[in-house]
mmCIF file of C-alpha atoms in Angstrom:
data_model
loop_
_atom_site.group_PDB
_atom_site.id
_atom_site.type_symbol
_atom_site.label_atom_id
_atom_site.label_comp_id
_atom_site.label_asym_id
_atom_site.label_seq_id
_atom_site.Cartn_x
_atom_site.Cartn_y
_atom_site.Cartn_z
ATOM 1 C CA UNK P 212 0.000 0.000 0.000
ATOM 2 C CA UNK P 213 1.281 3.420 -0.952
ATOM 3 C CA UNK P 214 -0.097 6.593 0.576
ATOM 4 C CA UNK P 215 0.310 9.954 -1.147
ATOM 5 C CA UNK P 216 -0.714 12.546 1.435
ATOM 6 C CA UNK P 217 -0.561 15.699 -0.700
ATOM 7 C CA UNK P 218 -2.462 14.043 -3.543
ATOM 8 C CA UNK P 219 -4.959 12.545 -1.049
ATOM 9 C CA UNK P 220 -4.549 9.173 -2.745
ATOM 10 C CA UNK P 221 -4.046 5.645 -1.427
ATOM 11 C CA UNK P 222 -2.888 2.966 -3.865
ATOM 12 C CA UNK P 223 -4.090 -0.408 -2.622
ATOM 13 C CA UNK P 224 -1.775 -3.301 -3.508
ATOM 14 C CA UNK P 225 -4.034 -5.972 -4.982
ATOM 15 C CA UNK P 226 -1.800 -9.070 -5.230
ATOM 16 C CA UNK P 227 -0.698 -10.197 -8.706
ATOM 17 C CA UNK P 228 -1.606 -6.906 -10.412
ATOM 18 C CA UNK P 229 1.814 -5.279 -10.764
ATOM 19 C CA UNK P 230 1.907 -3.843 -7.262
ATOM 20 C CA UNK P 231 5.646 -4.614 -6.890
ATOM 21 C CA UNK P 232 6.446 -2.549 -9.990
ATOM 22 C CA UNK P 233 4.338 0.370 -8.750
ATOM 23 C CA UNK P 234 5.980 0.094 -5.344
ATOM 24 C CA UNK P 235 9.466 0.200 -6.896
ATOM 25 C CA UNK P 236 8.615 3.236 -9.043
ATOM 26 C CA UNK P 237 6.487 5.193 -6.579
ATOM 27 C CA UNK P 238 7.736 4.403 -3.065
ATOM 28 C CA UNK P 239 10.288 7.272 -3.148
ATOM 29 C CA UNK P 240 7.406 9.687 -3.856
ATOM 30 C CA UNK P 241 4.975 8.276 -1.285
ATOM 31 C CA UNK P 242 4.351 9.847 2.113
ATOM 32 C CA UNK P 243 3.953 6.397 3.593
ATOM 33 C CA UNK P 244 4.723 2.921 2.296
ATOM 34 C CA UNK P 245 3.302 -0.150 3.959
ATOM 35 C CA UNK P 246 5.563 -3.040 2.976
ATOM 36 C CA UNK P 247 5.116 -5.493 5.837
ATOM 37 C CA UNK P 248 3.427 -7.553 7.099
ATOM 38 C CA UNK P 249 1.780 -8.874 3.904
ATOM 39 C CA UNK P 250 -1.654 -8.548 5.555
ATOM 40 C CA UNK P 251 -1.161 -4.764 5.680
ATOM 41 C CA UNK P 252 0.904 -4.360 2.500
ATOM 42 C CA UNK P 253 -1.934 -6.070 0.635
ATOM 43 C CA UNK P 254 -4.690 -4.597 2.803
ATOM 44 C CA UNK P 255 -8.095 -4.941 1.129
ATOM 45 C CA UNK P 256 -10.706 -2.208 1.474
ATOM 46 C CA UNK P 257 -12.129 -3.686 4.693
ATOM 47 C CA UNK P 258 -8.681 -3.697 6.351
ATOM 48 C CA UNK P 259 -7.884 -0.186 5.090
ATOM 49 C CA UNK P 260 -11.234 0.914 6.515
ATOM 50 C CA UNK P 261 -10.460 -0.601 9.892
ATOM 51 C CA UNK P 262 -6.827 0.402 10.393
ATOM 52 C CA UNK P 263 -6.002 3.362 8.149
ATOM 53 C CA UNK P 264 -9.181 5.355 7.463
ATOM 54 C CA UNK P 265 -9.670 6.280 11.161
ATOM 55 C CA UNK P 266 -6.200 7.864 11.177
ATOM 56 C CA UNK P 267 -7.057 10.017 8.149
ATOM 57 C CA UNK P 268 -10.471 10.857 9.605
ATOM 58 C CA UNK P 269 -8.731 12.286 12.691
ATOM 59 C CA UNK P 270 -6.735 14.574 10.385
ATOM 60 C CA UNK P 271 -9.926 15.503 8.514
ATOM 61 C CA UNK P 272 -8.396 14.214 5.276
ATOM 62 C CA UNK P 273 -10.624 12.777 2.581
ATOM 63 C CA UNK P 274 -8.465 10.129 0.901
ATOM 64 C CA UNK P 275 -9.397 8.529 -2.402
ATOM 65 C CA UNK P 276 -8.635 4.854 -2.970
ATOM 66 C CA UNK P 277 -7.124 3.493 -6.155
ATOM 67 C CA UNK P 278 -6.854 -0.185 -7.111
ATOM 68 C CA UNK P 279 -5.809 -2.222 -10.117
ATOM 69 C CA UNK P 280 -7.510 -5.519 -10.912
ATOM 70 C CA UNK P 281 -6.674 -8.133 -13.485
ATOM 71 C CA UNK P 282 -8.816 -10.214 -15.827
ATOM 72 C CA UNK P 283 -9.761 -13.118 -13.515
ATOM 73 C CA UNK P 284 -8.367 -16.027 -15.570
ATOM 74 C CA UNK P 285 -5.104 -14.122 -16.058
ATOM 75 C CA UNK P 286 -5.055 -13.258 -12.329
ATOM 76 C CA UNK P 287 -5.418 -16.910 -11.357
ATOM 77 C CA UNK P 288 -2.774 -17.766 -13.944
ATOM 78 C CA UNK P 289 -0.372 -15.340 -12.312
ATOM 79 C CA UNK P 290 -0.950 -16.946 -8.919
ATOM 80 C CA UNK P 291 -0.495 -20.407 -10.424
ATOM 81 C CA UNK P 292 2.782 -19.462 -12.135
ATOM 82 C CA UNK P 293 4.079 -17.579 -9.086
ATOM 83 C CA UNK P 294 3.509 -20.635 -6.912
ATOM 84 C CA UNK P 295 5.498 -22.786 -9.356
ATOM 85 C CA UNK P 296 8.707 -21.078 -8.189
ATOM 86 C CA UNK P 297 11.441 -23.192 -6.638
ATOM 87 C CA UNK P 298 11.381 -21.406 -3.278
ATOM 88 C CA UNK P 299 7.942 -22.931 -2.628
ATOM 89 C CA UNK P 300 9.021 -26.506 -3.425
ATOM 90 C CA UNK P 301 7.637 -28.941 -0.856
ATOM 91 C CA UNK P 302 5.316 -26.365 0.721
ATOM 92 C CA UNK P 303 1.523 -26.783 0.715
ATOM 93 C CA UNK P 304 1.208 -23.523 -1.266
ATOM 94 C CA UNK P 305 3.308 -24.831 -4.179
ATOM 95 C CA UNK P 306 1.601 -25.560 -7.496
ATOM 96 C CA UNK P 307 4.506 -27.662 -8.811
ATOM 97 C CA UNK P 308 3.196 -30.800 -10.462
ATOM 98 C CA UNK P 309 -0.262 -29.299 -11.079
ATOM 99 C CA UNK P 310 -1.662 -28.219 -14.407
ATOM 100 C CA UNK P 311 -3.421 -24.866 -14.543
ATOM 101 C CA UNK P 312 -6.719 -26.717 -14.955
ATOM 102 C CA UNK P 313 -6.039 -28.688 -11.744
ATOM 103 C CA UNK P 314 -5.220 -25.424 -9.961
ATOM 104 C CA UNK P 315 -8.506 -23.862 -11.119
ATOM 105 C CA UNK P 316 -10.407 -26.998 -10.033
ATOM 106 C CA UNK P 317 -8.778 -26.615 -6.595
ATOM 107 C CA UNK P 318 -9.726 -22.914 -6.548
ATOM 108 C CA UNK P 319 -13.344 -23.828 -7.288
ATOM 109 C CA UNK P 320 -13.494 -26.497 -4.583
ATOM 110 C CA UNK P 321 -15.483 -25.891 -1.407
ATOM 111 C CA UNK P 322 -12.416 -26.349 0.816
ATOM 112 C CA UNK P 323 -9.593 -24.778 -1.143
ATOM 113 C CA UNK P 324 -6.203 -26.372 -0.530
ATOM 114 C CA UNK P 325 -3.397 -23.947 0.460
ATOM 115 C CA UNK P 326 -2.033 -23.821 -3.107
ATOM 116 C CA UNK P 327 -5.328 -22.378 -4.393
ATOM 117 C CA UNK P 328 -6.369 -20.287 -1.398
ATOM 118 C CA UNK P 329 -5.741 -16.918 -3.053
ATOM 119 C CA UNK P 330 -8.902 -14.973 -2.271
ATOM 120 C CA UNK P 331 -10.964 -12.883 -4.660
ATOM 121 C CA UNK P 332 -10.361 -9.525 -6.301
ATOM 122 C CA UNK P 333 -14.052 -8.622 -5.929
ATOM 123 C CA UNK P 334 -13.819 -9.305 -2.184
ATOM 124 C CA UNK P 335 -10.577 -7.295 -1.977
ATOM 125 C CA UNK P 336 -12.237 -4.137 -3.281
ATOM 126 C CA UNK P 337 -15.698 -4.713 -1.762
ATOM 127 C CA UNK P 338 -17.111 -1.391 -0.450
ATOM 128 C CA UNK P 339 -17.813 -1.028 3.246
ATOM 129 C CA UNK P 340 -21.213 -0.098 4.734
ATOM 130 C CA UNK P 341 -19.805 3.274 5.886
ATOM 131 C CA UNK P 342 -19.112 4.278 2.261
ATOM 132 C CA UNK P 343 -15.395 3.481 2.133
ATOM 133 C CA UNK P 344 -14.835 2.287 -1.431
ATOM 134 C CA UNK P 345 -12.368 2.308 -4.291
ATOM 135 C CA UNK P 346 -12.721 5.621 -6.126
ATOM 136 C CA UNK P 347 -10.411 4.838 -9.056
ATOM 137 C CA UNK P 348 -10.525 1.265 -10.376
ATOM 138 C CA UNK P 349 -8.287 0.298 -13.287
ATOM 139 C CA UNK P 350 -7.778 -2.805 -15.391
ATOM 140 C CA UNK P 351 -4.258 -4.211 -15.136
ATOM 141 C CA UNK P 352 -4.417 -4.670 -18.893
ATOM 142 C CA UNK P 353 -4.838 -0.881 -19.381
ATOM 143 C CA UNK P 354 -1.392 0.216 -18.209
ATOM 144 C CA UNK P 355 -1.524 3.444 -20.251
ATOM 145 C CA UNK P 356 -4.573 4.638 -18.293
ATOM 146 C CA UNK P 357 -3.006 3.673 -14.951
ATOM 147 C CA UNK P 358 0.275 5.429 -15.719
ATOM 148 C CA UNK P 359 -1.520 8.485 -17.131
ATOM 149 C CA UNK P 360 -3.712 8.798 -14.052
ATOM 150 C CA UNK P 361 -0.795 8.460 -11.636
ATOM 151 C CA UNK P 362 1.400 10.897 -13.570
ATOM 152 C CA UNK P 363 -1.393 13.505 -13.604
ATOM 153 C CA UNK P 364 -2.408 12.985 -10.000
ATOM 154 C CA UNK P 365 1.115 12.857 -8.562
ATOM 155 C CA UNK P 366 2.756 15.322 -10.956
ATOM 156 C CA UNK P 367 5.612 13.069 -12.026
ATOM 157 C CA UNK P 368 6.884 10.987 -14.921
ATOM 158 C CA UNK P 369 6.526 7.296 -14.247
ATOM 159 C CA UNK P 370 8.917 4.639 -15.524
ATOM 160 C CA UNK P 371 7.694 1.212 -14.453
ATOM 161 C CA UNK P 372 10.281 -1.532 -13.955
ATOM 162 C CA UNK P 373 9.430 -5.200 -14.468
ATOM 163 C CA UNK P 374 9.248 -6.671 -10.977
ATOM 164 C CA UNK P 375 8.225 -10.038 -9.531
ATOM 165 C CA UNK P 376 7.466 -11.498 -12.971
ATOM 166 C CA UNK P 377 6.302 -15.109 -12.798
ATOM 167 C CA UNK P 378 7.662 -17.802 -15.119
ATOM 168 C CA UNK P 379 5.691 -18.523 -18.288
ATOM 169 C CA UNK P 380 3.296 -21.449 -18.379
ATOM 170 C CA UNK P 381 0.331 -22.957 -20.211
ATOM 171 C CA UNK P 382 -2.825 -21.237 -18.969
ATOM 172 C CA UNK P 383 -5.361 -22.885 -21.244
ATOM 173 C CA UNK P 384 -8.557 -24.224 -19.702
ATOM 174 C CA UNK P 385 -11.103 -26.679 -21.064
ATOM 175 C CA UNK P 386 -14.220 -24.687 -22.111
ATOM 176 C CA UNK P 387 -16.456 -26.382 -19.514
ATOM 177 C CA UNK P 388 -14.029 -25.538 -16.697
ATOM 178 C CA UNK P 389 -13.732 -21.915 -17.820
ATOM 179 C CA UNK P 390 -17.541 -21.698 -17.960
ATOM 180 C CA UNK P 391 -17.755 -23.038 -14.380
ATOM 181 C CA UNK P 392 -15.143 -20.510 -13.262
ATOM 182 C CA UNK P 393 -17.056 -17.652 -14.894
ATOM 183 C CA UNK P 394 -20.272 -18.720 -13.142
ATOM 184 C CA UNK P 395 -18.680 -19.309 -9.733
ATOM 185 C CA UNK P 396 -16.631 -16.082 -9.848
ATOM 186 C CA UNK P 397 -19.165 -13.878 -11.627
ATOM 187 C CA UNK P 398 -18.518 -11.009 -9.180
ATOM 188 C CA UNK P 399 -14.823 -10.970 -10.126
ATOM 189 C CA UNK P 400 -15.603 -10.858 -13.851
ATOM 190 C CA UNK P 401 -18.237 -8.140 -13.320
ATOM 191 C CA UNK P 402 -15.949 -5.911 -11.282
ATOM 192 C CA UNK P 403 -13.165 -6.296 -13.855
ATOM 193 C CA UNK P 404 -15.572 -5.388 -16.669
ATOM 194 C CA UNK P 405 -16.545 -2.180 -14.805
ATOM 195 C CA UNK P 406 -12.944 -1.000 -14.317
ATOM 196 C CA UNK P 407 -11.351 1.498 -16.701
#
């Protein structure tokens, strides 16, 4: 999470949406960077609302929230590929030895195994009853709009490095499995379709 006090902007770090690259490029310009623990670095709207919003309310600062979300199949593919990395070998969260289709089947199961327990982008940005919500929602696939918005809002030129890039892999799904995923995760597909 990156907080830009003067711009009254908070950039939420949705996992697997380029947040490491934005952190590398923008952390020197941020008023506050939340890098650890992962539960706060990747704080969803409900956690921001609970821990950070009250602080800004005390300073009578109206902060706007920005988030980037990724097309849901691509997002799951990024998780799958990330968890193929050697440093996870032998851990329950590793996807080594699984096909992408097996990973998606695990994600769709009622009791997700650790390797597929990656949450939901729609849940991450879900508005709170008190009105706390993402003001600026962008598609990961629309990097030009994200960069343009940040450059305008923060008054700087942005050069994004490639960070935390997962290894390549086959992300094809049988049509029936993709259809099941689209039905089960309709909220994720809807929220992505609404983003700029």
